[in-house]
Amino acid sequence: MLPPAIARLADTLATMPGVVAVVLGGSRALGTASQGSDWDLGVYYRGRLDTSALTPYGTVHPPGSWGRIMNGGAWLQVEDTKVDVLLRDLDAVEHWSARAQEGEFEIDALLGYVAGVPTYSLMAERAIARLIHGTLPEVSTYPSKLAESAARRWRFCSDFTLTYARMQAAKGDVVGTAGQAAKAVLEAAHARACASRRWVLNEKGLVDAAGLSRVQPSFTAIPREADGLVAWIDRMRSDLDRE
């Protein structure tokens, strides 16, 4: 059951011209929310979306302002509750979901992401979302073709990124090395999640969920000299290769 204020907002979202469905997403939909977790409401639309009904609640980022995958939305304060409203173009969702069924996807750079956002994340959102208003096709299983191709691709990305990180390390570039190392860890975590056919919504908690918690302490003591950085990357590669 939605709290009254969230239910009223969901009702408002459903009345916006162009809206096909409103869903509950994120940790609330997964059942993993804590006391202070915010609420994620997904708005699926087709064609032109009129967001004027949402304007009184706060600043709205219109469709396209956040990129082609994470389309747009708003971060709102509804009474005493934080609510993220996420806009999703249903044509794009259907396109990338069909591609995911065939094991095909792309990775977009997006603010707030280190390794990038895979286009199959739109299918992942649908898979875990709980419908509030409207209708949406269900996603019942994780595509086997995607599990194979995505795990393979993410592993390749992680290996390549670590190789590049080692080159940075040899130059004594601490920031460049650390940045590439973090990216490689997240890519390895994505690979593990795909191999186990587990949907990933974002990078939050991904490293631990993928069984790579052992890598976390490495980032609290990053060497400053080239030799130490190279050895650090080599140890990280060894850690990531462990089952």
Coordinates of C-alpha atoms in Angstrom, one line a residue:
M1 CA 0.0 0.0 0.0
L2 CA 1.3 3.4 -0.9
P3 CA 1.4 6.2 1.6
P4 CA -1.4 8.7 0.9
A5 CA 0.9 11.5 -0.4
I6 CA 2.7 9.1 -2.7
A7 CA -0.6 7.7 -4.0
R8 CA -1.9 11.2 -4.7
L9 CA 1.3 12.0 -6.7
A10 CA 1.0 8.7 -8.6
D11 CA -2.6 9.7 -9.5
T12 CA -1.4 13.0 -10.7
L13 CA 1.3 11.4 -12.9
A14 CA -1.3 9.1 -14.4
T15 CA -3.4 12.1 -15.6
M16 CA -0.5 13.7 -17.6
P17 CA -1.2 13.6 -21.4
G18 CA 0.9 11.0 -23.0
V19 CA 1.3 8.7 -20.0
V20 CA 0.7 5.0 -20.5
A21 CA 1.6 3.6 -17.1
V22 CA 2.9 4.6 -13.7
V23 CA 5.0 2.2 -11.6
L24 CA 6.8 1.8 -8.3
G25 CA 10.4 1.1 -8.8
G26 CA 13.8 0.9 -7.0
S27 CA 14.2 -0.5 -3.5
R28 CA 10.5 -0.1 -2.6
A29 CA 9.6 -2.4 -5.5
L30 CA 12.3 -4.9 -4.6
G31 CA 11.4 -4.9 -1.0
T32 CA 14.8 -3.9 0.1
A33 CA 14.0 -0.4 1.3
S34 CA 15.2 0.9 4.6
Q35 CA 13.4 3.4 6.8
G36 CA 15.0 6.4 5.1
S37 CA 14.8 5.1 1.5
D38 CA 13.2 7.4 -1.0
W39 CA 10.3 6.5 -3.4
D40 CA 10.9 5.9 -7.1
L41 CA 7.9 6.4 -9.4
G42 CA 8.4 5.5 -13.0
V43 CA 6.3 7.3 -15.7
Y44 CA 6.1 5.4 -19.0
Y45 CA 4.9 7.6 -21.9
R46 CA 4.5 7.4 -25.6
G47 CA 5.0 10.3 -28.0
R48 CA 4.8 13.8 -26.5
L49 CA 4.6 14.1 -22.7
D50 CA 2.9 17.1 -21.0
T51 CA 4.6 17.4 -17.6
S52 CA 2.8 20.7 -16.6
A53 CA 0.8 18.9 -13.9
L54 CA 4.1 18.0 -12.2
T55 CA 5.5 21.5 -12.2
P56 CA 3.9 22.5 -8.8
Y57 CA 5.8 19.8 -7.1
G58 CA 9.2 21.1 -8.1
T59 CA 11.7 21.4 -10.9
V60 CA 11.1 19.0 -13.8
H61 CA 13.8 17.8 -16.2
P62 CA 11.8 17.2 -19.4
P63 CA 12.2 14.2 -21.7
G64 CA 15.6 14.0 -23.3
S65 CA 17.4 16.2 -20.7
W66 CA 19.1 13.2 -19.0
G67 CA 19.9 11.3 -22.2
R68 CA 18.3 8.7 -24.3
I69 CA 18.0 6.0 -21.6
M70 CA 17.5 7.7 -18.3
N71 CA 15.2 10.1 -20.1
G72 CA 14.3 12.8 -17.6
G73 CA 12.4 13.3 -14.4
A74 CA 12.4 15.2 -11.1
W75 CA 13.7 14.9 -7.6
L76 CA 10.8 16.0 -5.3
Q77 CA 10.0 16.5 -1.7
V78 CA 6.4 15.5 -1.1
E79 CA 5.4 16.5 2.4
D80 CA 8.2 14.8 4.4
T81 CA 9.1 12.2 1.7
K82 CA 11.7 12.2 -1.0
V83 CA 10.4 11.1 -4.3
D84 CA 12.3 10.5 -7.6
V85 CA 10.1 10.7 -10.6
L86 CA 11.7 8.9 -13.6
L87 CA 10.4 9.5 -17.2
R88 CA 10.7 6.6 -19.6
D89 CA 10.0 6.8 -23.3
L90 CA 8.0 3.6 -24.0
D91 CA 9.2 3.4 -27.6
A92 CA 12.8 3.4 -26.4
V93 CA 12.0 0.9 -23.7
E94 CA 10.4 -1.5 -26.2
H95 CA 13.3 -1.0 -28.7
W96 CA 16.1 -1.8 -26.2
S97 CA 14.1 -4.6 -24.5
A98 CA 13.8 -6.3 -27.9
R99 CA 17.5 -5.9 -28.5
A100 CA 18.3 -7.3 -25.0
Q101 CA 16.2 -10.4 -25.9
E102 CA 18.7 -11.0 -28.7
G103 CA 21.7 -10.4 -26.4
E104 CA 22.4 -6.9 -27.9
F105 CA 23.0 -3.7 -25.9
E106 CA 25.0 -0.5 -25.8
I107 CA 26.6 1.3 -22.8
D108 CA 25.9 5.0 -22.4
A109 CA 28.0 7.5 -20.4
L110 CA 25.7 9.1 -17.8
L111 CA 26.2 11.6 -15.0
G112 CA 26.4 9.7 -11.7
Y113 CA 27.7 6.5 -13.3
V114 CA 31.2 5.2 -13.3
A115 CA 31.1 2.3 -15.7
G116 CA 28.1 3.7 -17.7
V117 CA 24.5 2.6 -18.0
P118 CA 23.7 -0.4 -20.2
T119 CA 20.6 0.0 -22.4
Y120 CA 19.2 -3.3 -21.0
S121 CA 18.7 -1.4 -17.7
L122 CA 15.3 -0.3 -19.2
M123 CA 14.3 -4.0 -19.3
A124 CA 15.6 -4.4 -15.8
E125 CA 13.4 -1.6 -14.5
R126 CA 10.4 -3.2 -16.1
A127 CA 11.3 -6.6 -14.6
I128 CA 11.2 -5.3 -11.0
A129 CA 8.6 -2.5 -11.3
R130 CA 5.2 -2.8 -9.6
L131 CA 2.4 -1.4 -11.6
I132 CA 0.3 1.4 -10.1
H133 CA -1.6 2.8 -13.1
G134 CA -2.1 1.7 -16.7
T135 CA -0.7 -1.4 -18.4
L136 CA 2.8 -2.7 -19.3
P137 CA 4.0 -6.0 -20.8
E138 CA 5.6 -8.1 -18.1
V139 CA 9.3 -9.2 -18.1
S140 CA 9.3 -12.7 -16.7
T141 CA 12.8 -14.0 -17.3
Y142 CA 16.3 -12.8 -17.9
P143 CA 17.1 -13.4 -21.5
S144 CA 19.7 -16.3 -21.9
K145 CA 21.3 -14.6 -24.9
L146 CA 21.8 -11.4 -22.8
A147 CA 23.3 -13.3 -19.9
E148 CA 25.9 -14.8 -22.1
S149 CA 26.8 -11.8 -24.3
A150 CA 26.7 -9.2 -21.5
A151 CA 28.9 -11.3 -19.1
R152 CA 31.4 -11.7 -21.9
R153 CA 31.4 -8.1 -22.9
W154 CA 31.7 -6.7 -19.3
R155 CA 34.6 -9.1 -18.6
F156 CA 36.4 -7.8 -21.7
C157 CA 35.7 -4.2 -20.6
S158 CA 37.1 -4.9 -17.1
D159 CA 40.2 -6.5 -18.5
F160 CA 40.8 -3.7 -21.0
T161 CA 40.2 -1.1 -18.3
L162 CA 42.7 -2.7 -15.9
T163 CA 45.3 -2.9 -18.7
Y164 CA 44.8 0.9 -19.2
A165 CA 45.0 1.5 -15.5
R166 CA 48.3 -0.3 -15.3
M167 CA 49.6 2.0 -18.1
Q168 CA 48.5 5.0 -16.0
A169 CA 50.1 3.5 -12.9
A170 CA 53.4 3.2 -14.6
K171 CA 53.3 6.9 -15.2
G172 CA 52.6 7.6 -11.5
D173 CA 49.1 9.0 -12.4
V174 CA 47.3 8.3 -9.1
V175 CA 43.9 9.8 -10.1
G176 CA 43.9 8.2 -13.5
T177 CA 44.9 4.8 -12.0
A178 CA 42.3 5.0 -9.3
G179 CA 39.5 6.1 -11.6
Q180 CA 40.2 3.3 -14.1
A181 CA 40.5 0.8 -11.3
A182 CA 37.1 1.7 -9.9
K183 CA 35.6 1.4 -13.4
A184 CA 37.2 -2.0 -13.8
V185 CA 35.7 -3.3 -10.5
L186 CA 32.2 -2.2 -11.5
E187 CA 32.6 -3.7 -14.9
A188 CA 33.6 -7.0 -13.3
A189 CA 30.6 -6.7 -11.0
H190 CA 28.3 -6.3 -14.0
A191 CA 29.8 -9.4 -15.6
R192 CA 29.1 -11.4 -12.5
A193 CA 25.5 -10.1 -12.3
C194 CA 24.8 -10.9 -15.9
A195 CA 26.3 -14.4 -15.6
S196 CA 24.0 -15.1 -12.7
R197 CA 21.1 -13.6 -14.5
R198 CA 20.4 -11.0 -11.9
W199 CA 18.9 -7.7 -12.9
V200 CA 20.9 -4.6 -12.0
L201 CA 19.2 -1.2 -11.8
N202 CA 22.3 1.0 -11.1
E203 CA 25.7 0.9 -9.6
K204 CA 24.6 1.4 -6.0
G205 CA 25.7 -1.6 -3.9
L206 CA 26.7 -3.5 -7.1
V207 CA 30.2 -4.4 -6.0
D208 CA 29.1 -6.0 -2.8
A209 CA 26.1 -7.7 -4.4
A210 CA 28.4 -9.2 -7.0
G211 CA 30.6 -10.8 -4.3
L212 CA 33.5 -8.4 -4.7
S213 CA 33.5 -6.9 -1.3
R214 CA 37.1 -8.1 -0.8
V215 CA 38.2 -5.3 -3.3
Q216 CA 36.7 -2.5 -1.3
P217 CA 39.6 -2.1 1.2
S218 CA 42.1 -1.7 -1.6
F219 CA 40.8 1.8 -2.3
T220 CA 41.5 3.0 1.2
A221 CA 45.3 2.7 0.7
I222 CA 46.2 3.6 -2.8
P223 CA 50.0 3.9 -3.4
R224 CA 51.4 7.2 -4.6
E225 CA 54.5 6.1 -6.4
A226 CA 54.6 4.4 -9.8
D227 CA 56.0 1.0 -8.6
G228 CA 53.5 0.8 -5.9
L229 CA 50.6 1.7 -8.2
V230 CA 51.6 -1.0 -10.7
A231 CA 51.7 -3.6 -8.0
W232 CA 48.4 -2.4 -6.6
I233 CA 46.7 -2.9 -10.0
D234 CA 48.3 -6.3 -10.4
R235 CA 46.8 -7.4 -7.0
M236 CA 43.5 -6.0 -8.0
R237 CA 43.5 -8.0 -11.2
S238 CA 44.3 -11.1 -9.2
D239 CA 41.4 -10.3 -6.8
L240 CA 38.9 -9.8 -9.6
D241 CA 40.0 -13.1 -11.2
R242 CA 39.2 -15.1 -8.1
E243 CA 35.9 -16.9 -8.0

